[in-house]
Amino acid sequence: MSVTHDRTHAALPGAAGDAPEPGTAEIAGGPGIGGDAEIAGDADIAPVAALIADGARAAMLTALLDGRALAAGELARIAGVSAPTASSHLARLLDGGLVTVVKQGRHRYYRLAGPDVARTLEVLARISGRVAVRSLRQSRQARLLREARSCYDHLAGRVGVELYDALVREGGLIEADGGCLLTESGAEALTELGVDVERVRRARRRFAPDCLDWLERRPHLGGALGAAVLDRLLAREWLVRGTVPRALRLTGAGREGLERIFGCKDLT
C-alpha cells in the first residue's frame, strides 16, 4: 500500500515579521506580561481581526468563500451597503491582505487572497453563532448550503462529508493526525474521476488535510486534493452552481458516479 502524507503548516494571514534574535525580545508597554503589553516579534492579529469584525466586510468575505471572483457591485448587494461604502470596505480588505483584485477592462473583481484566509474564516464560522432564519427564502438558502457548497475551492456540506466518509470507509483515505493518508486504492479511484494525483502532490499547499465542516460538524476533504476533486466534479457537471452564492447542486449523474467510483451510498 502506498501512502502520501503532507504535514506542511501554512502561516495565518497578518503574521508579523521575523522573530528577534534570542535575548533581544522586548515587551512593549512594560516588563510584565499582561495589560496592553505585546511581545515583540509575536503575531499582531488585532488588525486582521478588526477587518473581519465589521458586519459588511464579514458578509463580503463569507460570499468570497465561494472561491470565485465577484464584482464590487455584487458584493455591495450581498452586504446590504451602497456602492461607495462597499468600495471603501474593499479597499481596506485589499490593504489588509485579505482579498486580491483582478482587473478586466474597466471592471474589478475581488477574491480571497488565498486558502489561508479561507481556512481562517471557516474556523471562525465553527465557533460563531448562526444567522437567524426569518423567511422561506432564507430557509431555502440554508438548506442548499447545508446540502452542498464550496468551501473556498473544495467541497463541503452533506455531499462533501459523505464523500470523505466513503473514502475512509472504502480504504481510500486513512485518517491521521493533521491530515489524511492517500492509499493506492484511493489514488486509483481519484484517477478514475480524472484527478492527476501526481500533479496534485506537487502543489505548494497541504496535500490532503481534513477540514471540519462548520455545519455538519464532521470532516470533509480539503487542501490541494480537495480542490482537485471539486474541480473535476464541476467539470463533469456532477455538481453545478446555483443562484445562491457558494451553493452547489448534486446532479443525477453525479449521484450515480460518486456511488460507482467511491461507494457513496447515502446521497439520495
Short mmCIF file of C-alpha atoms in Angstrom, two decimals:
data_model
loop_
_atom_site.label_atom_id
_atom_site.label_comp_id
_atom_site.label_asym_id
_atom_site.label_seq_id
_atom_site.Cartn_x
_atom_site.Cartn_y
_atom_site.Cartn_z
CA MET A 1 0.00 0.00 0.00
CA SER A 2 1.40 3.38 -0.94
CA VAL A 3 0.54 6.46 1.08
CA THR A 4 1.07 10.20 0.82
CA HIS A 5 1.10 12.46 3.84
CA ASP A 6 1.82 16.17 3.95
CA ARG A 7 2.28 17.92 7.29
CA THR A 8 3.21 21.35 5.94
CA HIS A 9 1.64 24.11 8.01
CA ALA A 10 0.86 27.48 6.40
CA ALA A 11 1.04 30.71 8.40
CA LEU A 12 -2.15 32.61 9.08
CA PRO A 13 -2.59 35.97 7.37
CA GLY A 14 -1.48 39.02 9.27
CA ALA A 15 1.61 37.47 10.81
CA ALA A 16 4.34 39.87 11.89
CA GLY A 17 7.91 39.94 10.57
CA ASP A 18 10.87 37.80 11.53
CA ALA A 19 11.28 36.89 15.18
CA PRO A 20 14.07 38.73 17.06
CA GLU A 21 17.35 37.11 17.99
CA PRO A 22 17.31 35.24 21.31
CA GLY A 23 17.68 37.59 24.21
CA THR A 24 16.67 40.71 22.27
CA ALA A 25 12.89 40.49 22.55
CA GLU A 26 11.28 43.31 24.50
CA ILE A 27 7.74 43.68 25.71
CA ALA A 28 6.01 46.85 24.65
CA GLY A 29 4.42 48.82 27.44
CA GLY A 30 6.50 47.43 30.29
CA PRO A 31 8.40 44.41 31.53
CA GLY A 32 5.41 42.39 32.69
CA ILE A 33 3.16 40.24 30.51
CA GLY A 34 -0.45 41.38 30.71
CA GLY A 35 -2.49 44.52 30.26
CA ASP A 36 -1.61 46.17 26.93
CA ALA A 37 1.79 44.50 26.73
CA GLU A 38 2.81 42.79 23.49
CA ILE A 39 5.77 40.53 22.88
CA ALA A 40 7.99 41.99 20.18
CA GLY A 41 8.13 39.72 17.16
CA ASP A 42 4.86 37.97 18.01
CA ALA A 43 1.96 37.87 15.50
CA ASP A 44 -0.15 41.04 15.52
CA ILE A 45 -3.62 39.59 14.96
CA ALA A 46 -5.60 42.67 16.07
CA PRO A 47 -5.59 44.50 12.68
CA VAL A 48 -6.77 41.38 10.84
CA ALA A 49 -9.42 40.69 13.48
CA ALA A 50 -10.66 44.28 13.21
CA LEU A 51 -11.04 43.95 9.45
CA ILE A 52 -13.15 40.80 9.78
CA ALA A 53 -15.18 42.15 12.72
CA ASP A 54 -17.22 44.64 10.66
CA GLY A 55 -20.57 43.14 9.61
CA ALA A 56 -20.47 44.32 5.99
CA ARG A 57 -16.88 43.20 5.46
CA ALA A 58 -17.63 39.84 7.10
CA ALA A 59 -20.54 39.35 4.69
CA MET A 60 -18.29 40.11 1.72
CA LEU A 61 -15.58 37.74 2.90
CA THR A 62 -18.12 34.99 3.50
CA ALA A 63 -19.51 35.45 -0.01
CA LEU A 64 -15.98 35.13 -1.40
CA LEU A 65 -15.65 31.72 0.24
CA ASP A 66 -17.29 30.62 -2.99
CA GLY A 67 -13.76 30.67 -4.41
CA ARG A 68 -14.78 32.81 -7.38
CA ALA A 69 -14.04 36.48 -8.02
CA LEU A 70 -17.03 38.81 -7.53
CA ALA A 71 -17.58 42.38 -8.67
CA ALA A 72 -17.84 45.21 -6.16
CA GLY A 73 -21.48 45.80 -7.08
CA GLU A 74 -22.43 42.22 -6.30
CA LEU A 75 -20.54 42.33 -3.01
CA ALA A 76 -22.33 45.59 -2.14
CA ARG A 77 -25.68 43.91 -2.73
CA ILE A 78 -24.74 40.89 -0.62
CA ALA A 79 -23.51 43.10 2.23
CA GLY A 80 -26.52 45.44 2.01
CA VAL A 81 -24.45 48.61 1.60
CA SER A 82 -24.11 51.33 -1.02
CA ALA A 83 -21.55 51.11 -3.81
CA PRO A 84 -19.29 53.83 -2.30
CA THR A 85 -19.40 52.13 1.11
CA ALA A 86 -18.58 48.77 -0.47
CA SER A 87 -15.62 50.32 -2.31
CA SER A 88 -14.31 51.71 0.98
CA HIS A 89 -14.64 48.32 2.70
CA LEU A 90 -12.95 46.52 -0.19
CA ALA A 91 -10.06 49.00 -0.18
CA ARG A 92 -9.47 48.20 3.49
CA LEU A 93 -9.64 44.45 2.87
CA LEU A 94 -7.23 44.86 -0.02
CA ASP A 95 -4.77 46.89 2.06
CA GLY A 96 -5.05 44.30 4.84
CA GLY A 97 -4.13 41.45 2.51
CA LEU A 98 -7.40 39.55 2.90
CA VAL A 99 -8.52 39.98 -0.71
CA THR A 100 -6.90 40.48 -4.08
CA VAL A 101 -8.30 42.25 -7.13
CA VAL A 102 -8.45 41.11 -10.75
CA LYS A 103 -8.90 43.80 -13.42
CA GLN A 104 -10.69 43.06 -16.67
CA GLY A 105 -11.02 46.20 -18.74
CA ARG A 106 -12.84 48.75 -16.64
CA HIS A 107 -14.14 46.13 -14.25
CA ARG A 108 -12.55 45.00 -10.99
CA TYR A 109 -13.26 41.63 -9.44
CA TYR A 110 -12.34 40.65 -5.89
CA ARG A 111 -11.44 37.27 -4.45
CA LEU A 112 -9.96 35.92 -1.22
CA ALA A 113 -6.18 36.27 -1.04
CA GLY A 114 -5.71 32.52 -0.68
CA PRO A 115 -6.58 29.30 1.16
CA ASP A 116 -5.10 30.60 4.45
CA VAL A 117 -7.73 33.35 4.54
CA ALA A 118 -10.48 30.87 3.65
CA ARG A 119 -9.34 28.47 6.38
CA THR A 120 -9.35 31.30 8.94
CA LEU A 121 -12.92 32.24 8.01
CA GLU A 122 -14.05 28.63 8.23
CA VAL A 123 -12.55 28.29 11.71
CA LEU A 124 -14.35 31.45 12.81
CA ALA A 125 -17.59 30.05 11.37
CA ARG A 126 -17.24 26.93 13.52
CA ILE A 127 -17.12 28.94 16.75
CA SER A 128 -19.74 31.52 15.74
CA GLY A 129 -23.49 31.56 16.15
CA ARG A 130 -25.92 31.03 13.28
CA VAL A 131 -27.78 33.75 11.40
CA ALA A 132 -31.46 33.55 12.31
CA VAL A 133 -33.74 32.25 9.52
CA ARG A 134 -36.70 34.61 9.16
CA SER A 135 -38.16 33.83 5.74
CA LEU A 136 -38.85 30.99 3.35
CA ARG A 137 -36.12 32.36 1.06
CA GLN A 138 -33.55 32.22 3.85
CA SER A 139 -34.73 28.72 4.77
CA ARG A 140 -34.19 27.57 1.19
CA GLN A 141 -30.73 29.14 1.07
CA ALA A 142 -29.75 27.46 4.33
CA ARG A 143 -30.97 24.09 3.07
CA LEU A 144 -28.98 24.41 -0.19
CA LEU A 145 -25.80 25.43 1.63
CA ARG A 146 -26.13 22.53 4.03
CA GLU A 147 -26.59 20.04 1.19
CA ALA A 148 -23.51 21.01 -0.86
CA ARG A 149 -21.37 24.13 -1.10
CA SER A 150 -17.89 25.22 -1.97
CA CYS A 151 -15.57 25.80 0.98
CA TYR A 152 -13.25 28.14 -0.92
CA ASP A 153 -12.05 25.61 -3.51
CA HIS A 154 -13.12 22.27 -2.05
CA LEU A 155 -16.44 20.52 -1.47
CA ALA A 156 -18.31 20.97 1.80
CA GLY A 157 -21.80 20.27 3.08
CA ARG A 158 -23.53 16.91 3.36
CA VAL A 159 -22.22 15.76 -0.02
CA GLY A 160 -18.64 16.64 0.87
CA VAL A 161 -18.89 14.87 4.22
CA GLU A 162 -20.42 11.76 2.63
CA LEU A 163 -17.63 11.65 0.04
CA TYR A 164 -14.98 11.90 2.77
CA ASP A 165 -16.72 9.20 4.82
CA ALA A 166 -16.88 6.89 1.80
CA LEU A 167 -13.18 7.36 1.04
CA VAL A 168 -12.31 6.44 4.63
CA ARG A 169 -14.81 3.56 4.79
CA GLU A 170 -13.61 2.03 1.50
CA GLY A 171 -9.95 2.38 2.45
CA GLY A 172 -9.07 5.19 0.04
CA LEU A 173 -8.05 7.51 2.86
CA ILE A 174 -6.55 6.75 6.24
CA GLU A 175 -7.20 9.38 8.88
CA ALA A 176 -4.06 10.63 10.62
CA ASP A 177 -3.13 13.46 12.95
CA GLY A 178 -3.01 16.67 10.94
CA GLY A 179 -4.10 15.21 7.61
CA CYS A 180 -5.03 12.13 5.62
CA LEU A 181 -3.00 9.35 4.03
CA LEU A 182 -3.99 8.55 0.46
CA THR A 183 -3.79 4.82 -0.26
CA GLU A 184 -3.18 3.12 -3.58
CA SER A 185 -6.86 2.25 -3.95
CA GLY A 186 -7.78 5.84 -3.17
CA ALA A 187 -5.39 7.12 -5.82
CA GLU A 188 -6.91 4.73 -8.35
CA ALA A 189 -10.43 5.94 -7.60
CA LEU A 190 -9.40 9.59 -7.88
CA THR A 191 -7.61 8.87 -11.16
CA GLU A 192 -10.83 7.37 -12.50
CA LEU A 193 -12.55 10.64 -11.59
CA GLY A 194 -9.91 12.45 -13.63
CA VAL A 195 -7.66 13.79 -10.86
CA ASP A 196 -3.94 13.94 -11.71
CA VAL A 197 -2.76 12.74 -8.30
CA GLU A 198 0.95 13.15 -9.03
CA ARG A 199 0.48 16.74 -10.13
CA VAL A 200 -1.61 17.48 -7.03
CA ARG A 201 1.16 16.08 -4.84
CA ARG A 202 3.50 18.74 -6.23
CA ALA A 203 1.15 21.62 -5.36
CA ARG A 204 2.54 24.20 -2.96
CA ARG A 205 -0.08 23.63 -0.29
CA ARG A 206 -1.08 20.88 2.10
CA PHE A 207 -1.96 17.73 0.21
CA ALA A 208 -4.99 16.19 1.94
CA PRO A 209 -5.94 17.77 5.27
CA ASP A 210 -9.35 17.10 6.72
CA CYS A 211 -11.48 20.21 7.15
CA LEU A 212 -14.14 20.19 9.86
CA ASP A 213 -17.43 21.20 8.26
CA TRP A 214 -18.90 24.06 10.28
CA LEU A 215 -22.48 22.97 9.54
CA GLU A 216 -22.19 19.17 9.60
CA ARG A 217 -19.58 19.17 12.40
CA ARG A 218 -17.83 16.33 10.58
CA PRO A 219 -14.80 16.47 8.27
CA HIS A 220 -14.67 16.90 4.53
CA LEU A 221 -11.59 16.74 2.29
CA GLY A 222 -9.57 19.96 1.98
CA GLY A 223 -6.21 21.07 0.66
CA ALA A 224 -4.82 20.55 -2.83
CA LEU A 225 -6.53 17.17 -3.21
CA GLY A 226 -9.90 18.51 -2.13
CA ALA A 227 -9.58 21.36 -4.64
CA ALA A 228 -8.72 18.94 -7.44
CA VAL A 229 -11.72 16.75 -6.61
CA LEU A 230 -14.15 19.69 -6.68
CA ASP A 231 -12.65 20.90 -9.96
CA ARG A 232 -13.31 17.52 -11.58
CA LEU A 233 -16.83 17.23 -10.14
CA LEU A 234 -17.70 20.61 -11.63
CA ALA A 235 -16.01 19.82 -14.94
CA ARG A 236 -18.06 16.62 -15.25
CA GLU A 237 -21.19 18.52 -14.21
CA TRP A 238 -21.73 16.09 -11.38
CA LEU A 239 -22.04 19.27 -9.34
CA VAL A 240 -23.44 22.53 -10.75
CA ARG A 241 -23.50 26.00 -9.27
CA GLY A 242 -26.83 27.62 -8.45
CA THR A 243 -28.01 31.16 -7.87
CA VAL A 244 -27.23 31.10 -4.15
CA PRO A 245 -23.56 32.05 -3.57
CA ARG A 246 -21.43 29.01 -2.67
CA ALA A 247 -24.34 26.58 -3.08
CA LEU A 248 -23.82 23.54 -5.31
CA ARG A 249 -26.37 21.06 -6.62
CA LEU A 250 -25.62 17.35 -6.99
CA THR A 251 -26.95 16.06 -10.32
CA GLY A 252 -28.32 12.61 -11.03
CA ALA A 253 -25.16 11.73 -12.96
CA GLY A 254 -23.10 12.93 -10.00
CA ARG A 255 -25.04 10.81 -7.55
CA GLU A 256 -24.57 7.70 -9.69
CA GLY A 257 -20.90 8.46 -10.37
CA LEU A 258 -19.99 9.06 -6.73
CA GLU A 259 -21.63 5.80 -5.72
CA ARG A 260 -19.93 3.85 -8.52
CA ILE A 261 -16.39 5.22 -8.02
CA PHE A 262 -16.26 5.94 -4.29
CA GLY A 263 -19.07 3.90 -2.76
CA CYS A 264 -21.17 6.89 -1.65
CA LYS A 265 -24.46 5.27 -0.70
CA ASP A 266 -26.22 7.97 1.31
CA LEU A 267 -26.72 10.74 -1.26
CA THR A 268 -30.41 10.16 -2.03
#
